[in-house]
Every structure is written in C-alpha cells, then in structure tokens.
Coordinates of C-alpha atoms in Angstrom, one line a residue:
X5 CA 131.1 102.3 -22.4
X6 CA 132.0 101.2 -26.2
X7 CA 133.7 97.5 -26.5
X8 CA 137.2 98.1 -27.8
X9 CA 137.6 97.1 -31.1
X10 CA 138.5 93.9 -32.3
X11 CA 142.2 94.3 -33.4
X12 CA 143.1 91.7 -36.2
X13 CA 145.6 91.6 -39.3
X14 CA 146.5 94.4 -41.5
X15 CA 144.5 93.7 -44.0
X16 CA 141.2 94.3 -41.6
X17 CA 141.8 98.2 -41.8
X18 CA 140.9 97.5 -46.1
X19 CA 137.5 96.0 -45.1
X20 CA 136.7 98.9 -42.4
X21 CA 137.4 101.4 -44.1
X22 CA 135.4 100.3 -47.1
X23 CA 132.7 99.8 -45.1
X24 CA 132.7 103.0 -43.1
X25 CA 133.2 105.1 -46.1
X26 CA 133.1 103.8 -49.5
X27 CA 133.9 106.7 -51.2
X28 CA 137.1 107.7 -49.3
X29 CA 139.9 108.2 -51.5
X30 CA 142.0 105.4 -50.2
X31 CA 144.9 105.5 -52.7
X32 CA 146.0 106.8 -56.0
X33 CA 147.1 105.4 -59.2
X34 CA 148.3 105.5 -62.8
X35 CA 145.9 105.1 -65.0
X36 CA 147.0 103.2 -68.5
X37 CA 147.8 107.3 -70.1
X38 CA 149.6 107.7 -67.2
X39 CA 147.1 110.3 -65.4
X40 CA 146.8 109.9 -61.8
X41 CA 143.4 108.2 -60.3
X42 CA 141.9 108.3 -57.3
X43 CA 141.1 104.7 -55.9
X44 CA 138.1 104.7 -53.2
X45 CA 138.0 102.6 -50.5
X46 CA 135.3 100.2 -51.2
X47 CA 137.2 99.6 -55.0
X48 CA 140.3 99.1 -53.1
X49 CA 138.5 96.8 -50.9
X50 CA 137.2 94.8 -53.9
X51 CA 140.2 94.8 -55.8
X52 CA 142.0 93.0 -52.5
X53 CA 139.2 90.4 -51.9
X54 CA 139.5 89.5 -56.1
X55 CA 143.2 89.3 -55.7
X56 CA 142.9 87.3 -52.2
X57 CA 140.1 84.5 -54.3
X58 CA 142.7 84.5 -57.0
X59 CA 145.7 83.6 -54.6
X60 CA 143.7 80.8 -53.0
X61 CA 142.7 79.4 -56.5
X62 CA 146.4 78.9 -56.9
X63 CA 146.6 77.0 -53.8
X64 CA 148.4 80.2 -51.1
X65 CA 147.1 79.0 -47.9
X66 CA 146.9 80.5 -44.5
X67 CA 150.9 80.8 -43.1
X68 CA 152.6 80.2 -46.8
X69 CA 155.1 82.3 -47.8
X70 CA 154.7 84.7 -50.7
X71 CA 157.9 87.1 -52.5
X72 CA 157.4 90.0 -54.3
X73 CA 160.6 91.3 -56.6
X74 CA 159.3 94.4 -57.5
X75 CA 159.8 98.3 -57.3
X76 CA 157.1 99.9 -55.5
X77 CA 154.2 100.5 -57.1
X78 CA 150.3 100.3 -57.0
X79 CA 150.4 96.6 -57.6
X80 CA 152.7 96.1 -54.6
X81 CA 150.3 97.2 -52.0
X82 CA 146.9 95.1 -53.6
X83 CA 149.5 91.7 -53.6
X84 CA 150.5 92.8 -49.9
X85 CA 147.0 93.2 -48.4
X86 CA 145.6 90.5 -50.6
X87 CA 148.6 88.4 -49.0
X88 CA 147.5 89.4 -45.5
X89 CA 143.8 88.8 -46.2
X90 CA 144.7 85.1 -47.2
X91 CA 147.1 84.9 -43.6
X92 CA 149.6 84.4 -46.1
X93 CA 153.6 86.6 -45.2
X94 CA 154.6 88.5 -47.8
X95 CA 158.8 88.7 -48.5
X96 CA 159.5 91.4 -50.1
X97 CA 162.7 90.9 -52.6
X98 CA 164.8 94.1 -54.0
X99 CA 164.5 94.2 -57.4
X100 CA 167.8 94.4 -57.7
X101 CA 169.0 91.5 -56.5
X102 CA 171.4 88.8 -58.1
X103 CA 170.5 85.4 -58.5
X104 CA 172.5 84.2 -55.8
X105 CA 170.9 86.8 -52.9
X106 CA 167.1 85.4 -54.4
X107 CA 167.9 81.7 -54.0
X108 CA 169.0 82.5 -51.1
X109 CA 166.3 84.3 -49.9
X110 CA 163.4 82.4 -51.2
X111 CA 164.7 78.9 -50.1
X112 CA 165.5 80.2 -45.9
X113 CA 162.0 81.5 -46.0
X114 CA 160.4 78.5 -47.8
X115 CA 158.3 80.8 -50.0
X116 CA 155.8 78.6 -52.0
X117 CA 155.6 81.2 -54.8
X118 CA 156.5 84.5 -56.2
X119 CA 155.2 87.5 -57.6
X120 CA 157.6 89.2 -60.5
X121 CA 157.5 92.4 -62.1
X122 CA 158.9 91.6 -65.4
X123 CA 160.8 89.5 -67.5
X124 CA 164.3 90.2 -66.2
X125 CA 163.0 89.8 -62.5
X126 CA 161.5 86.1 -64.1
X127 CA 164.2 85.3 -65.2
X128 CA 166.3 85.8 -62.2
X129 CA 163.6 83.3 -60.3
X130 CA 163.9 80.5 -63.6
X131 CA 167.8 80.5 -63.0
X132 CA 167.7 79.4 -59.3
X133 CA 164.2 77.6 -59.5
X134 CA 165.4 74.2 -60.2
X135 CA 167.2 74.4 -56.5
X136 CA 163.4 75.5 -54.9
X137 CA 161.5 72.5 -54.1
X138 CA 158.7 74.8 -52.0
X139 CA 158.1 77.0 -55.0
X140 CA 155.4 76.2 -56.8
X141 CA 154.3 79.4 -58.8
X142 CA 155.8 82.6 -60.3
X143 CA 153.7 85.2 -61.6
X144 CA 154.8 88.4 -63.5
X145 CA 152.7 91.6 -63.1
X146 CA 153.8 92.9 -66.7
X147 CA 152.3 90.2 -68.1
X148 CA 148.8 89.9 -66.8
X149 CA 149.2 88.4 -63.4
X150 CA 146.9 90.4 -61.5
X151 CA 144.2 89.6 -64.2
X152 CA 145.3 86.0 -63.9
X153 CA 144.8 85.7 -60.3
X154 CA 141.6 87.7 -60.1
X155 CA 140.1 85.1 -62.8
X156 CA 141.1 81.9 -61.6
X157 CA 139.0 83.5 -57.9
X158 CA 136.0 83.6 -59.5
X159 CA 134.1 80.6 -58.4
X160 CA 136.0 81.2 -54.4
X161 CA 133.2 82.4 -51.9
X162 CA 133.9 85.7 -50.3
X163 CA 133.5 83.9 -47.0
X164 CA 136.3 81.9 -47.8
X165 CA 138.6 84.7 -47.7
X166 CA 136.8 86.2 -44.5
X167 CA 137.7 83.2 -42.7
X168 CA 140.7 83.6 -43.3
X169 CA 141.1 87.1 -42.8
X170 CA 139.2 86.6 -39.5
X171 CA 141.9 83.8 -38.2
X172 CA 144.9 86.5 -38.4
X173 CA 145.9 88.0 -35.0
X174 CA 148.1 90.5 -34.4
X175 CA 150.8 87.8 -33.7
X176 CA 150.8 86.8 -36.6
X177 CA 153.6 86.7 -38.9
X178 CA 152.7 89.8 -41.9
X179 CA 156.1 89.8 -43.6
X180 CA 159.5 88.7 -43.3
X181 CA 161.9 91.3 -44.8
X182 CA 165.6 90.5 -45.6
X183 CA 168.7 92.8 -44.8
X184 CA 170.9 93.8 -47.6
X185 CA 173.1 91.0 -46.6
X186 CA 176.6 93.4 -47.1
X187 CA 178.0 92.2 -43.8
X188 CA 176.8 88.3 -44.8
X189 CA 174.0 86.2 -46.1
X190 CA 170.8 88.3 -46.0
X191 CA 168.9 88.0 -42.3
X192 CA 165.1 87.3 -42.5
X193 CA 163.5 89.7 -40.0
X194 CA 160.0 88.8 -39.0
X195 CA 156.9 91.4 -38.5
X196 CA 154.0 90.7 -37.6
X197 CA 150.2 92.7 -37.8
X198 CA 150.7 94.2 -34.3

C-alpha cells in the first residue's frame, strides 16, 4: 500500500501540480489587449516562486503578516500563493475601505507590509501609515510592483523558498480575514492551510 501524501500549506498544490502536469491549464488571464490567456501550471508555478524570491528580498519572513487592498484579480492569487510559499498570512483588505477600517486592520494584525492596487488604495495606506510602526513596505500593482518584486528575487536560491514552503503545516496560519465590522470594529478571523 501507497504512503499517504504529505499534506503541507496551500501553496504545495502550485508546485504539484506543476510538476505532475506542466501543461495543465491552471488559470486564465487578461492579457495587456484584454484577450483572455490560458496560464499552465508549471508558468503559474514559476510566476509564484519569482514572486515568493521577490518577497523575501524585501525582507517577508516566515509568520509575517502581508495585506492585500485589492479587487480580485489575477494578481491577487500569485501575491496569495507567493505569500503562502514564503509561510507568510495574507490579510486581505476590501478595497473599499476608509482610512479609519485599514488602520485599523493593519495595526491588530501587525502586518509588516501591504500590497495596493493603485493610487487611491496608496493613498488610503500613506494617510494612516505614520500610526503603523510594523509596516515597513507598500507596493502598488498598477505601478510595477509585481515586476519589482520578481527583480529584486533574482539573486534568492529556489531552495530558499522551498524551505520555507516545506516548514508550513496545515496548522498554520494562511490568512486572517476581517468582518465588515457593521456591528463594531472589524474581527480578524484566522484560517489556516488545513
């Protein structure tokens, strides 16, 4: 009889399915003329380990705290499983939050950066920023932070990364995802990769 499988993080399902079959459409995307792509598995797969180098260039570690203020979008799932690949948590911010409700939220999970879609969202960060001593970073996808991540990883091993990836159970922590916060402050709840 077969050894059950060794059940890790969510980002582990990336690296298998890459290697089991390359060339399976994993997800789909926009392209820049705003045709739909396919994305395979193993480009998916690269695209996530780039990202991961990147975020560990800028100093993410395993167990920090990373927001995302975005709408959903292809972007959204490479910074999530890139997150999870570091053993970083991801906390997910809606877009259309005020100022007040980010604070918030960024200073009771001690995030150590964030991840902005554009301007406006950067701007709502800069207002409050001053009263985040744990934040260190905020990148903006409009304007090139993918690309800036995925340079500043080029001289991280792989195996750094894999290290990582390896050390992530299914206990541990994957995201921490606030309520709306209409009946009070916003309440972080706490997933993990089980």
């Amino acid at each position: 009889m077969a050894a059950p499988p060794q059940v890790g993080g969510l980002a582990d399902a990336v690296f298998d399915y890459a290697d089991d079959d390359p060339q399976r459409v994993a997800l789909g995307r926009k392209d820049a003329g705003g045709q739909w792509r396919d994305v395979s598995s193993a480009a998916f797969r690269d695209e996530v380990l780039a990202l991961a180098k990147g975020l560990i260039a800028h100093g993410v570690r395993f167990g920090d705290r990373v927001a995302l203020m975005s709408r959903t979008r292809y972007e959204w799932t490479l910074f999530d499983f890139a997150l999870w690949s570091v053993g970083a948590q991801s906390v997910p911010i809606y877009p259309t939050s005020s100022a007040e409700q980010v604070h918030w939220m960024l200073h009771d999970a001690e995030v150590v950066a964030v991840m902005v879609e554009h301007e406006d969202h950067a701007m709502t960060v800069g207002s409050v920023i001053d009263r985040l001593p744990n934040l260190k970073r905020l990148w903006q996808l409009d304007a090139g932070a993918v690309d800036e991540l995925v340079g500043a990883g080029g001289m991280v091993d792989d195996e750094v990364v894999h290290r990582h990836r390896r050390a992530v159970t299914p206990e541990s922590v994957a995201t921490v995802i606030y309520t709306s916060g209409t009946t009070g402050r916003p309440k972080g709840c706490v997933i993990t990769h089980a």
